Tab-separated table of C-alpha atoms and ligand atoms in Angstrom:
chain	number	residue	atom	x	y	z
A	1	UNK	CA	5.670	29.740	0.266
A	2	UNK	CA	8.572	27.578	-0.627
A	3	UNK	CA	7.630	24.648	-0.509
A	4	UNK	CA	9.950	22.239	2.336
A	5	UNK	CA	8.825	18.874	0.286
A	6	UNK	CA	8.505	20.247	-3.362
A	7	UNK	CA	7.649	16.391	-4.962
A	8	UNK	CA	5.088	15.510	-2.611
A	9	UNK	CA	1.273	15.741	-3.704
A	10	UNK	CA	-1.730	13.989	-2.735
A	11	UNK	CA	-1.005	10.170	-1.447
A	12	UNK	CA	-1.974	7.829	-4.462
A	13	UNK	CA	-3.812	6.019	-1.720
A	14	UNK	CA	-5.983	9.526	-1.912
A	15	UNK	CA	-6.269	9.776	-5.257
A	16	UNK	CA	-6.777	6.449	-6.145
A	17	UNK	CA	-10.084	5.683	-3.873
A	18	UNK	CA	-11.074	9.287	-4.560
A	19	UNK	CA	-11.218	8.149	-8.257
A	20	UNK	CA	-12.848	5.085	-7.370
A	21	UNK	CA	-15.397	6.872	-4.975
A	22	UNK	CA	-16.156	9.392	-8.349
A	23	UNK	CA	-16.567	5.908	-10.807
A	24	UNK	CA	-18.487	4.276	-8.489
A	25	UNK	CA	-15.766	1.056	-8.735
A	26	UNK	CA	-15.327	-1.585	-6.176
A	27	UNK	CA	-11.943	-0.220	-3.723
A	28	UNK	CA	-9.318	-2.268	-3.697
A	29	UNK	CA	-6.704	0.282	-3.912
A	30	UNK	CA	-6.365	2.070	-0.259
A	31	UNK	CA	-5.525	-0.643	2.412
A	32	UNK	CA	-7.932	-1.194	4.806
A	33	UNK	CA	-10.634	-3.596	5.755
A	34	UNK	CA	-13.989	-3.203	4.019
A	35	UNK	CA	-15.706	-5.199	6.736
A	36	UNK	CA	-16.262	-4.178	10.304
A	37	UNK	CA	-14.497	-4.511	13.572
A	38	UNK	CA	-15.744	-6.749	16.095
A	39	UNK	CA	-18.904	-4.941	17.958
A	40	UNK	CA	-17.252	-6.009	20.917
A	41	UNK	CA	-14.339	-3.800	20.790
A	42	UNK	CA	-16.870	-0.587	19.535
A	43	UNK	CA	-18.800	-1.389	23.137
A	44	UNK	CA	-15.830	-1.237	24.605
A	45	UNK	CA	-14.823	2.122	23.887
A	46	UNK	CA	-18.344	3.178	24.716
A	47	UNK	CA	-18.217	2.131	28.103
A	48	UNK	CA	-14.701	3.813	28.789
A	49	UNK	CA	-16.197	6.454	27.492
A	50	UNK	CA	-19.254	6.718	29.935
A	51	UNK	CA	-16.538	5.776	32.407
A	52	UNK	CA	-15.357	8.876	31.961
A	53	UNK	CA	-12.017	8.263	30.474
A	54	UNK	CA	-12.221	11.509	28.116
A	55	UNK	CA	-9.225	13.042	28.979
A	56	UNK	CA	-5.599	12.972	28.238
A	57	UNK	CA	-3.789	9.649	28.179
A	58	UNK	CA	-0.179	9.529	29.947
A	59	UNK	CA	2.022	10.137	27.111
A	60	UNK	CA	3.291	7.005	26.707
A	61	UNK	CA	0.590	5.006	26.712
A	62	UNK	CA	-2.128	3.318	29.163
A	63	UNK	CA	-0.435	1.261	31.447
A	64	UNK	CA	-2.633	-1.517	30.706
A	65	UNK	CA	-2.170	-1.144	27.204
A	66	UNK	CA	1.541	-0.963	27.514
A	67	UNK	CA	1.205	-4.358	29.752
A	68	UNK	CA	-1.140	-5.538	27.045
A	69	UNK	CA	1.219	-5.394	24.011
A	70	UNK	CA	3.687	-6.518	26.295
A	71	UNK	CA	2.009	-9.909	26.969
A	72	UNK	CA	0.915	-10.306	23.265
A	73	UNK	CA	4.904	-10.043	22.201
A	74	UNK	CA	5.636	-12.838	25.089
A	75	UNK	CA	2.923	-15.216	23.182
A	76	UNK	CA	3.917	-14.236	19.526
A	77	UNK	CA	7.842	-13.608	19.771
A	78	UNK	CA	8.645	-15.405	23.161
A	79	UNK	CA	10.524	-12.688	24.415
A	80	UNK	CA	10.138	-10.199	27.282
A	81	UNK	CA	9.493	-6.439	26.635
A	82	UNK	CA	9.786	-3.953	29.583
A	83	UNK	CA	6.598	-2.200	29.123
A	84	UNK	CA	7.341	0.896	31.161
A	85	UNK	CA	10.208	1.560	29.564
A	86	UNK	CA	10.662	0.054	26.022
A	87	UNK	CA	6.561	0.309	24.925
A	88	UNK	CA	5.376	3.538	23.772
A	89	UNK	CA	1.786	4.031	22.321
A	90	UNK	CA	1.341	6.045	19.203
A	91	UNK	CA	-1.061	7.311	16.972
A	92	UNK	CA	-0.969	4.703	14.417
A	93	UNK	CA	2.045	3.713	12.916
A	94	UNK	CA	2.459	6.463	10.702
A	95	UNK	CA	3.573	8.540	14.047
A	96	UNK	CA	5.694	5.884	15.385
A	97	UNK	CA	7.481	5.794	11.981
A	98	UNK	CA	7.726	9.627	12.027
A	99	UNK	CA	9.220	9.796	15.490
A	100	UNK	CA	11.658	7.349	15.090
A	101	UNK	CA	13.107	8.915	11.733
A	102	UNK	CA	12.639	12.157	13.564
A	103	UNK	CA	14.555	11.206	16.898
A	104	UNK	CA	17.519	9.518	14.647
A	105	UNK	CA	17.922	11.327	11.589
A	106	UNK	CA	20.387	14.520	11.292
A	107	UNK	CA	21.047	16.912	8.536
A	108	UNK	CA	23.283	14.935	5.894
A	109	UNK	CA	22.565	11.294	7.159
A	110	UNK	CA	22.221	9.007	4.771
A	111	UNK	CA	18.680	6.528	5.404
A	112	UNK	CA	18.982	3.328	3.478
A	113	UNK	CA	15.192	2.256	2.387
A	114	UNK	CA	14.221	-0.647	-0.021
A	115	UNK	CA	12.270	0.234	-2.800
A	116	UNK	CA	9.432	-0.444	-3.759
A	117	UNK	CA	8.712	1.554	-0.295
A	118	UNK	CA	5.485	2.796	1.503
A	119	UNK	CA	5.218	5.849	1.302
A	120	UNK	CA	5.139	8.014	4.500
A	121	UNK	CA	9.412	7.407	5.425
A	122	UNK	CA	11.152	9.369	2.636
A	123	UNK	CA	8.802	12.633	3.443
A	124	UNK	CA	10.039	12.165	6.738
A	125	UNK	CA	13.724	11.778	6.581
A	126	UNK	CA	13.896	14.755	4.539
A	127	UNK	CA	12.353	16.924	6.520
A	128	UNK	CA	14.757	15.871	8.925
A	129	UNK	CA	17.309	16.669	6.768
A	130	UNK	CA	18.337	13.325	5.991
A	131	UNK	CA	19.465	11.935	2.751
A	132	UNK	CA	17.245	8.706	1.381
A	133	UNK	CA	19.462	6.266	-0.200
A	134	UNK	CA	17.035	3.686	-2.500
A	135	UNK	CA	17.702	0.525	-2.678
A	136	UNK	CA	15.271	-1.578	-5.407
A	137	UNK	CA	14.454	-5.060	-4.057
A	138	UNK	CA	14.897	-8.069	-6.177
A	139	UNK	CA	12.690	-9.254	-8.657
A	140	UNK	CA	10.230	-11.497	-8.778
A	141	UNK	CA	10.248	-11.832	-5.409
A	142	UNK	CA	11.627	-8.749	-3.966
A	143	UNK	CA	14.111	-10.066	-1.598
A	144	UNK	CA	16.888	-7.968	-0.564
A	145	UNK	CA	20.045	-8.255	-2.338
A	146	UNK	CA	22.592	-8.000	0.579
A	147	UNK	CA	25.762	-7.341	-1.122
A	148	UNK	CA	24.174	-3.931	-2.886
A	149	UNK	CA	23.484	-3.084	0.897
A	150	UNK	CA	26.924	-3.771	2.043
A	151	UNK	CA	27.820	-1.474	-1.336
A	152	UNK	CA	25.728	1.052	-0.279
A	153	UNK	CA	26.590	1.142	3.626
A	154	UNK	CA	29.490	4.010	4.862
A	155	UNK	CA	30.402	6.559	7.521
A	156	UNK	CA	27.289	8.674	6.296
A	157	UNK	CA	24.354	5.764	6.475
A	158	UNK	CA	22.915	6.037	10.155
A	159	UNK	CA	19.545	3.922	9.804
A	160	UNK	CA	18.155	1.415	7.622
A	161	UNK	CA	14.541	1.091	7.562
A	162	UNK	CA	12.886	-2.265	6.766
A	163	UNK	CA	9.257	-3.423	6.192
A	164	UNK	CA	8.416	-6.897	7.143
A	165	UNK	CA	5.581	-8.232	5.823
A	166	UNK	CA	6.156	-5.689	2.902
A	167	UNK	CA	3.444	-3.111	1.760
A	168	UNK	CA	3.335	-3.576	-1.935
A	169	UNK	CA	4.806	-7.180	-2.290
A	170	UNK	CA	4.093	-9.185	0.742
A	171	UNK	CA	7.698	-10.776	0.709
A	172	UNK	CA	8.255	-11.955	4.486
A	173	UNK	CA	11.861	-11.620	5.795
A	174	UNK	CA	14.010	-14.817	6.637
A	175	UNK	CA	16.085	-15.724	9.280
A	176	UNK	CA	18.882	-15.229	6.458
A	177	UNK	CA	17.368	-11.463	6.116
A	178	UNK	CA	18.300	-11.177	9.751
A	179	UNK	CA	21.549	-12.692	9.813
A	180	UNK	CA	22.545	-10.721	6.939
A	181	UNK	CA	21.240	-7.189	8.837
A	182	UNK	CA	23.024	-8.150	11.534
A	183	UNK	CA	26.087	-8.458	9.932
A	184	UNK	CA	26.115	-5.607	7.935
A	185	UNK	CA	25.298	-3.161	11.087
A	186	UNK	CA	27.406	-4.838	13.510
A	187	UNK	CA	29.856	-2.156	15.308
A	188	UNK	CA	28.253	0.784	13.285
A	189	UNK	CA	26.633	3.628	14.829
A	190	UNK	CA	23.724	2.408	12.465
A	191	UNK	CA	19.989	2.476	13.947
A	192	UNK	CA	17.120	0.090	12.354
A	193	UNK	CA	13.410	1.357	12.046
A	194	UNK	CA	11.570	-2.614	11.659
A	195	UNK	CA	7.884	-1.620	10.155
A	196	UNK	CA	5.718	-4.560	11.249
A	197	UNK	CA	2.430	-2.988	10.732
A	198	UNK	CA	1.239	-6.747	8.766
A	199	UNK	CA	3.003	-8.912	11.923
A	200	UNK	CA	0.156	-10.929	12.329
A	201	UNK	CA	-0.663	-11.437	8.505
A	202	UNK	CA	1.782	-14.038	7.680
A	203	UNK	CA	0.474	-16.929	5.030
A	204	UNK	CA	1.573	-21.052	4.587
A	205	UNK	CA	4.666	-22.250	5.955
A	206	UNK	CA	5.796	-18.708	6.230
A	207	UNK	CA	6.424	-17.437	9.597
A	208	UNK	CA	6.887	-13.280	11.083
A	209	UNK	CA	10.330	-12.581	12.177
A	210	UNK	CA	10.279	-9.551	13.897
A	211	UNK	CA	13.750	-7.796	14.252
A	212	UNK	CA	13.319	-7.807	18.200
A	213	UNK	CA	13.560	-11.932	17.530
A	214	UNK	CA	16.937	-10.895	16.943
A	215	UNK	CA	18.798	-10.074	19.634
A	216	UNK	CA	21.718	-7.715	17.867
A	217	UNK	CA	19.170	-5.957	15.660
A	218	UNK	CA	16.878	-5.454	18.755
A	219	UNK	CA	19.280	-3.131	20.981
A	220	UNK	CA	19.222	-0.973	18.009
A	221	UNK	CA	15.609	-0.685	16.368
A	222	UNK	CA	12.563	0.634	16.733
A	223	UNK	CA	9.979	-1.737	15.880
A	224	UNK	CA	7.169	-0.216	14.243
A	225	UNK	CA	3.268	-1.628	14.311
A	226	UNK	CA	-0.261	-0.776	14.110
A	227	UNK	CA	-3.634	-2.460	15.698
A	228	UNK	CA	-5.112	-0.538	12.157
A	229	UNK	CA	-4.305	-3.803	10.348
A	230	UNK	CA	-4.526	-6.755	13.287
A	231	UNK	CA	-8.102	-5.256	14.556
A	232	UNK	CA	-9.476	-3.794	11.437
A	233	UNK	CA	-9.560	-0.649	13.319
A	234	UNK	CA	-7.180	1.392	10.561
A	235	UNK	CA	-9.836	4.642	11.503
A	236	UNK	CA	-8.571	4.804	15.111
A	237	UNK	CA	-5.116	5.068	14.689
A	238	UNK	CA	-3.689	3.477	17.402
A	239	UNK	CA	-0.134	1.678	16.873
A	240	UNK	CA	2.962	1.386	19.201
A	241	UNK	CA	6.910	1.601	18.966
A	242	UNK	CA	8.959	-1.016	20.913
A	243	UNK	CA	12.544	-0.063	21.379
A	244	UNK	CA	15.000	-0.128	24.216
A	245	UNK	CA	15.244	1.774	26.961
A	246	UNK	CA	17.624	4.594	25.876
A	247	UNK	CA	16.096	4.585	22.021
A	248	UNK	CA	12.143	4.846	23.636
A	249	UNK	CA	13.842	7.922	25.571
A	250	UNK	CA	14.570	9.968	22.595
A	251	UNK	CA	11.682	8.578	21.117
A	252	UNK	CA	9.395	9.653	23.282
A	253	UNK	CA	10.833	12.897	23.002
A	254	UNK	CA	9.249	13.390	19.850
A	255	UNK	CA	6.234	11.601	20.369
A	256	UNK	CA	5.733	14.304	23.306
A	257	UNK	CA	5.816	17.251	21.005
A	258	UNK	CA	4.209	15.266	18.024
A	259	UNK	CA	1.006	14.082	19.150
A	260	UNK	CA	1.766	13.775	23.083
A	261	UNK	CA	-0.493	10.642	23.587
A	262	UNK	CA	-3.339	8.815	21.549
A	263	UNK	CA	-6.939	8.102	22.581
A	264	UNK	CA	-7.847	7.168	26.041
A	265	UNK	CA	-10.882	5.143	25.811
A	266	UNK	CA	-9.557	3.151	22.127
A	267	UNK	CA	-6.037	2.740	24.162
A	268	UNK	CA	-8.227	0.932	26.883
A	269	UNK	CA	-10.855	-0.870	25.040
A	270	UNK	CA	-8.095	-2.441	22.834
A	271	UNK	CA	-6.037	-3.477	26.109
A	272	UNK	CA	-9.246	-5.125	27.459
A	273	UNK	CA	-9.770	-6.867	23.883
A	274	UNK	CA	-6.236	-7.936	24.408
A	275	UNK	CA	-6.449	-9.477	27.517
A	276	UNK	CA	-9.411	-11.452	26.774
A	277	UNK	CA	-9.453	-12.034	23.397
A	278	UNK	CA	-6.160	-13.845	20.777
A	279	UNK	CA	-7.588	-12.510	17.833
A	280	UNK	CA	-4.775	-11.596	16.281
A	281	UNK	CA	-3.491	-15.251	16.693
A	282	UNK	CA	-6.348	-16.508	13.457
A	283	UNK	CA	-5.940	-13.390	11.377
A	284	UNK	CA	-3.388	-15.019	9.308
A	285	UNK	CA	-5.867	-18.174	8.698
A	286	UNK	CA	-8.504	-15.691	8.283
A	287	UNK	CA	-7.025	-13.762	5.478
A	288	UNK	CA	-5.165	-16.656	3.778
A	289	UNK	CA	-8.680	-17.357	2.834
A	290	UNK	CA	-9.450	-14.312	1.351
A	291	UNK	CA	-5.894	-14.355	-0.132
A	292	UNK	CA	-6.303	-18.266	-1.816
A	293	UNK	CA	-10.088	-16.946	-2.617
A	294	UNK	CA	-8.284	-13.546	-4.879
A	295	UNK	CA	-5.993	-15.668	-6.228
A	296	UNK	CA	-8.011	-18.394	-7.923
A	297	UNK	CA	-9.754	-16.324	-9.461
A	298	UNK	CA	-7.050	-13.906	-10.454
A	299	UNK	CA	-6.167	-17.131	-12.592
A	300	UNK	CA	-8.727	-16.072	-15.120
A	301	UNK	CA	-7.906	-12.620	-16.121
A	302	UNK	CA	-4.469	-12.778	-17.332
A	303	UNK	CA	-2.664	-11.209	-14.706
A	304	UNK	CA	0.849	-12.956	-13.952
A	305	UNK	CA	1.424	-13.260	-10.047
A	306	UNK	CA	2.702	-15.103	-7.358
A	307	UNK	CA	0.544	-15.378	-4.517
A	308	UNK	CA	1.936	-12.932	-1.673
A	309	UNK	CA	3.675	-14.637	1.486
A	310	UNK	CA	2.433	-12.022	3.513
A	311	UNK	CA	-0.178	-8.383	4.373
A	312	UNK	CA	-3.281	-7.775	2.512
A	313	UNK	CA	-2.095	-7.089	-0.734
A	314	UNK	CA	-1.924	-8.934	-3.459
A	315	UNK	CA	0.757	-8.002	-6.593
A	316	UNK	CA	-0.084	-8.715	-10.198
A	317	UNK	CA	1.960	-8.469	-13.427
A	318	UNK	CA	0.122	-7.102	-16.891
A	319	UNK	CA	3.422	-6.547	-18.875
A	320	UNK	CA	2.445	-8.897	-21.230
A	321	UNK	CA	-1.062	-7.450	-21.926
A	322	UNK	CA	-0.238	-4.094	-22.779
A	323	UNK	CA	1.513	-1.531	-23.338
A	324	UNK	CA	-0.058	1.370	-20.633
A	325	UNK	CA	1.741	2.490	-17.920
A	326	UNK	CA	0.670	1.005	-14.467
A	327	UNK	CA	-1.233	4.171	-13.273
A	328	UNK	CA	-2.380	4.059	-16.756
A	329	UNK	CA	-3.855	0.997	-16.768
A	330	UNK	CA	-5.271	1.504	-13.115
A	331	UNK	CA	-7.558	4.389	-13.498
A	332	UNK	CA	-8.398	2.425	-16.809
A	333	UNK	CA	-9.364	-0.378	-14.660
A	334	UNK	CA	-11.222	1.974	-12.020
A	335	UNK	CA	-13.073	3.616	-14.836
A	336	UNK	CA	-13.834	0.670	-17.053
A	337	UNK	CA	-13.716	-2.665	-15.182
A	338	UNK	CA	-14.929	-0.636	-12.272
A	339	UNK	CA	-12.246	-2.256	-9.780
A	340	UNK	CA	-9.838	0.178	-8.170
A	341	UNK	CA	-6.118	-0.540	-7.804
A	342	UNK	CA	-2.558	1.128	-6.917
A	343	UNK	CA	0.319	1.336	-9.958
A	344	UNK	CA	3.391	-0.170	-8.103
A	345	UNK	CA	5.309	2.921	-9.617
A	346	UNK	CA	4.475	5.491	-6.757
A	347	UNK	CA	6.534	3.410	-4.510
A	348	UNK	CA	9.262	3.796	-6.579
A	349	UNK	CA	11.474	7.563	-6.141
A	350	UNK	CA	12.178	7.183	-10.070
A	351	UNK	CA	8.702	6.457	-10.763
A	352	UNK	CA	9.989	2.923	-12.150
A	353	UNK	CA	7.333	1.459	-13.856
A	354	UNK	CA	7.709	-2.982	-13.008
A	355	UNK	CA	4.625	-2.995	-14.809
A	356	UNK	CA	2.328	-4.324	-11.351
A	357	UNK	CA	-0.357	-3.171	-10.005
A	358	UNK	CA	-1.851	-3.927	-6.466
A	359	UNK	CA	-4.850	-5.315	-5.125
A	360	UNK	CA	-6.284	-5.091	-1.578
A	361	UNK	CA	-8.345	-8.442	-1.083
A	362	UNK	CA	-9.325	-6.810	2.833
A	363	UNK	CA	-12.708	-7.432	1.774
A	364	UNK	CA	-15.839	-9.170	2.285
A	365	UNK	CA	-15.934	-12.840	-0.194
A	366	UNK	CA	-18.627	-11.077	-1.939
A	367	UNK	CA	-16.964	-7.943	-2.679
A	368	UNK	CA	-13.859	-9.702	-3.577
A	369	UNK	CA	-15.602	-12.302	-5.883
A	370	UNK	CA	-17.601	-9.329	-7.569
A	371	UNK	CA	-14.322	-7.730	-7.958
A	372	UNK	CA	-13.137	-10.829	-9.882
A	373	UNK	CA	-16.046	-11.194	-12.119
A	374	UNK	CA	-15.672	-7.535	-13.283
A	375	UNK	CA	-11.768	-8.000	-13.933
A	376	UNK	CA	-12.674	-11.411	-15.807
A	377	UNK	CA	-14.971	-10.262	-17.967
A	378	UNK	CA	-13.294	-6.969	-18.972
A	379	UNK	CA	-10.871	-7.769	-21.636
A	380	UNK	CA	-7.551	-7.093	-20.695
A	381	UNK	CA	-5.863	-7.760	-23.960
A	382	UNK	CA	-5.487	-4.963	-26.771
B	1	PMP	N1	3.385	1.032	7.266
B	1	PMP	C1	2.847	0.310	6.283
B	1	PMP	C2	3.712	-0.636	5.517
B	1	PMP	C3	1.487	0.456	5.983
B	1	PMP	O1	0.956	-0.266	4.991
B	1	PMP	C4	0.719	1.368	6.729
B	1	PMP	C5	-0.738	1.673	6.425
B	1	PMP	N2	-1.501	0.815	5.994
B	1	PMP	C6	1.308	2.081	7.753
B	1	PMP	C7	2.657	1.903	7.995
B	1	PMP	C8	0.538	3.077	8.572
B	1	PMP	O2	-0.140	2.497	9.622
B	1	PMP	P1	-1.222	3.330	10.475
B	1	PMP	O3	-2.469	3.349	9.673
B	1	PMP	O4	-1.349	2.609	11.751
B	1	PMP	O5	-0.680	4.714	10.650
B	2	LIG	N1	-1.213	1.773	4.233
B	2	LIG	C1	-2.333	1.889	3.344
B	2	LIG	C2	-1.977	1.292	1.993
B	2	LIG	O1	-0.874	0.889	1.768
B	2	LIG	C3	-2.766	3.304	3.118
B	2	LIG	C4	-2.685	4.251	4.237
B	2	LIG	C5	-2.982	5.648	3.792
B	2	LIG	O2	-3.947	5.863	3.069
B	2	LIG	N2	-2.166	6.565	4.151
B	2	LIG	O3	-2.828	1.248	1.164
């Protein structure tokens, strides 16, 4: 058959704790948590489950869970979400994500994306028929560089999608980010996709501006976010799409002949957990730990870095060590060090090669300090 995405293969997230499944290496490649969720929220589910809530949820999401995220975005963001008619339940982000490009994107529209860029949109947009349009993000820090934006924008460019806290770099947009957006899209029949999967994984002074902060960029975006990442629940795929009224319309559009609705008993052991429970208000704290404990000791193998501002991943430069090639030097690492990681160069359509790699430090102290030792004592240089 021919094939309708001819460059796609297997997801390096795949391939990359496959490889460290086969070596037997410590995973810090494939984001997600390598501790448990709180046993509280698996009861939960139980019980709805011996309640009886087996069967279809309504296709936009549990009421209560709708009310839920609702409330949570009133303490976070300050600001009031209908949740009828502007909340809409997905499985995980990933769908919400897909939908959204889905319900916007027409043969010959031009997406602008920032690059490096998780990898699930540009699949997407092309099988819409859509046209990506890369944009790199600037280095070291990988803030965006408005005026190639403005360069880039034209009658052709009808969304933008943006990832704040970013998945590879952590870079957390600023209120000058927003501004800038704003600017740009002002009076354009341009629509926004906001992926804020890492919204409650924001480190020091450093605070999450979500585009529906914003009150020109939220009439036309689709905020994008998962309880994968706030819960440590990435297995259950549950995540939502905020957007208003007449977007969630032709949203839901999609989501009705996509998946039609997620889970019933995680939808309502997650609202319950919700109501009683502001978890996701010490996740940052909690991971800054883990982030401050990766870092220190990232000080004594070599690696360049600056630590990340936001998410679970940490960046790190080897440039100056050698001369492999990121994925190179990662299954290297996997197969010698015995410490998994992803090369920064899938995220990139040119397979540019920034010489990075990335490290998930969602993991136990003990994992991540064994981790360490193994990349200390493995020598880097030669
Ligand atoms: N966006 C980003 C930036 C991610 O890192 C991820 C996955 N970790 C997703 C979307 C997908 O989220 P989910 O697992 O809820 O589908
Ligand atoms: N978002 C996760 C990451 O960046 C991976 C999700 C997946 O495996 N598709 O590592």
């Amino acid at each position: 058959m021919k094939s309708k995405l001819p460059n796609i293969g297997q997801t390096i997230f795949t391939v990359m704790s496959q490889l460290a499944q086969n070596e037997n290496a410590i995973n810090l490649s494939q984001g997600f948590p390598g501790f448990d969720c709180d046993p509280e929220l698996q009861e939960l589910v139980t019980y709805y489950m011996r309640k009886g809530y087996n069967q279809y949820a309504p296709m936009s999401g549990m009421p209560l869970l709708r009310e839920a995220i609702a409330e949570k975005t009133r303490k976070t963001l300050t600001i009031e979400i209908d949740a009828e008619a502007e909340i809409t339940v997905t499985s995980g982000a990933t769908e919400a994500l897909f939908a959204a490009i889905t319900a916007v994107v027409r043969s010959g529209d031009e997406v602008i994306l920032f690059e490096p860029a998780y990898d699930s949109y540009q699949p997407a947009i092309e099988l819409s028929g859509g046209i990506p349009v890369f944009i790199p993000l600037t280095m070291p820090d990988f803030s965006v560089d408005w005026d190639l934006v403005k360069s880039k924008v034209n009658d052709k460019t009808r969304l933008i999608i943006v990832n704040t806290p970013h998945n590879p770099s952590g870079y957390v947009w600023t209120s000058n980010d927003l501004d800038q957006l704003a600017g740009i899209v002002a009076h354009k029949p341009i629509y926004l996709i906001s992926d804020e999967v890492y919204e409650h994984i924001v480190f020091d002074e450093k605070q999450h501006l979500s585009l529906l902060t914003h009150p020109q960029l939220r009439e036309k975006s689709f905020v994008c976010s998962s309880f994968g990442k706030t819960f440590h629940i990435t297995g259950w795929k549950v995540g939502y799409c905020i957007a208003p009224q007449s977007l969630s319309a032709e949203f839901r559009k999609v989501h009705q002949y996509l998946t039609f609705s997620t889970s019933t008993p995680m939808q309502l052991a997650i609202a319950e957990y919700l109501e009683t429970k502001d978890r996701y208000l010490e996740l940052s704290a909690f991971y800054q730990n883990k982030r401050d404990l990766f870092c220190e000791g990232l000080k004594q193998t070599g690696f360049k870095f600056t630590a990340a501002q936001g998410s679970f991943f940490q960046m790190v430069e080897f440039g100056h060590l050698t001369d492999l090639s990121d994925y190179e030097l990662a299954v290297k690492l996997t197969r010698e060090a015995k410490v998994a990681s992803i090369p920064i160069s899938v995220f990139y359509q040119n397979q540019t090669d920034p010489k990075m790699l990335r490290f998930c430090f969602a993991k136990s102290d003990q994992e991540l300090e064994r981790a360490l030792n193994q990349l200390i004592s493995y020598k880097l240089k030669g």
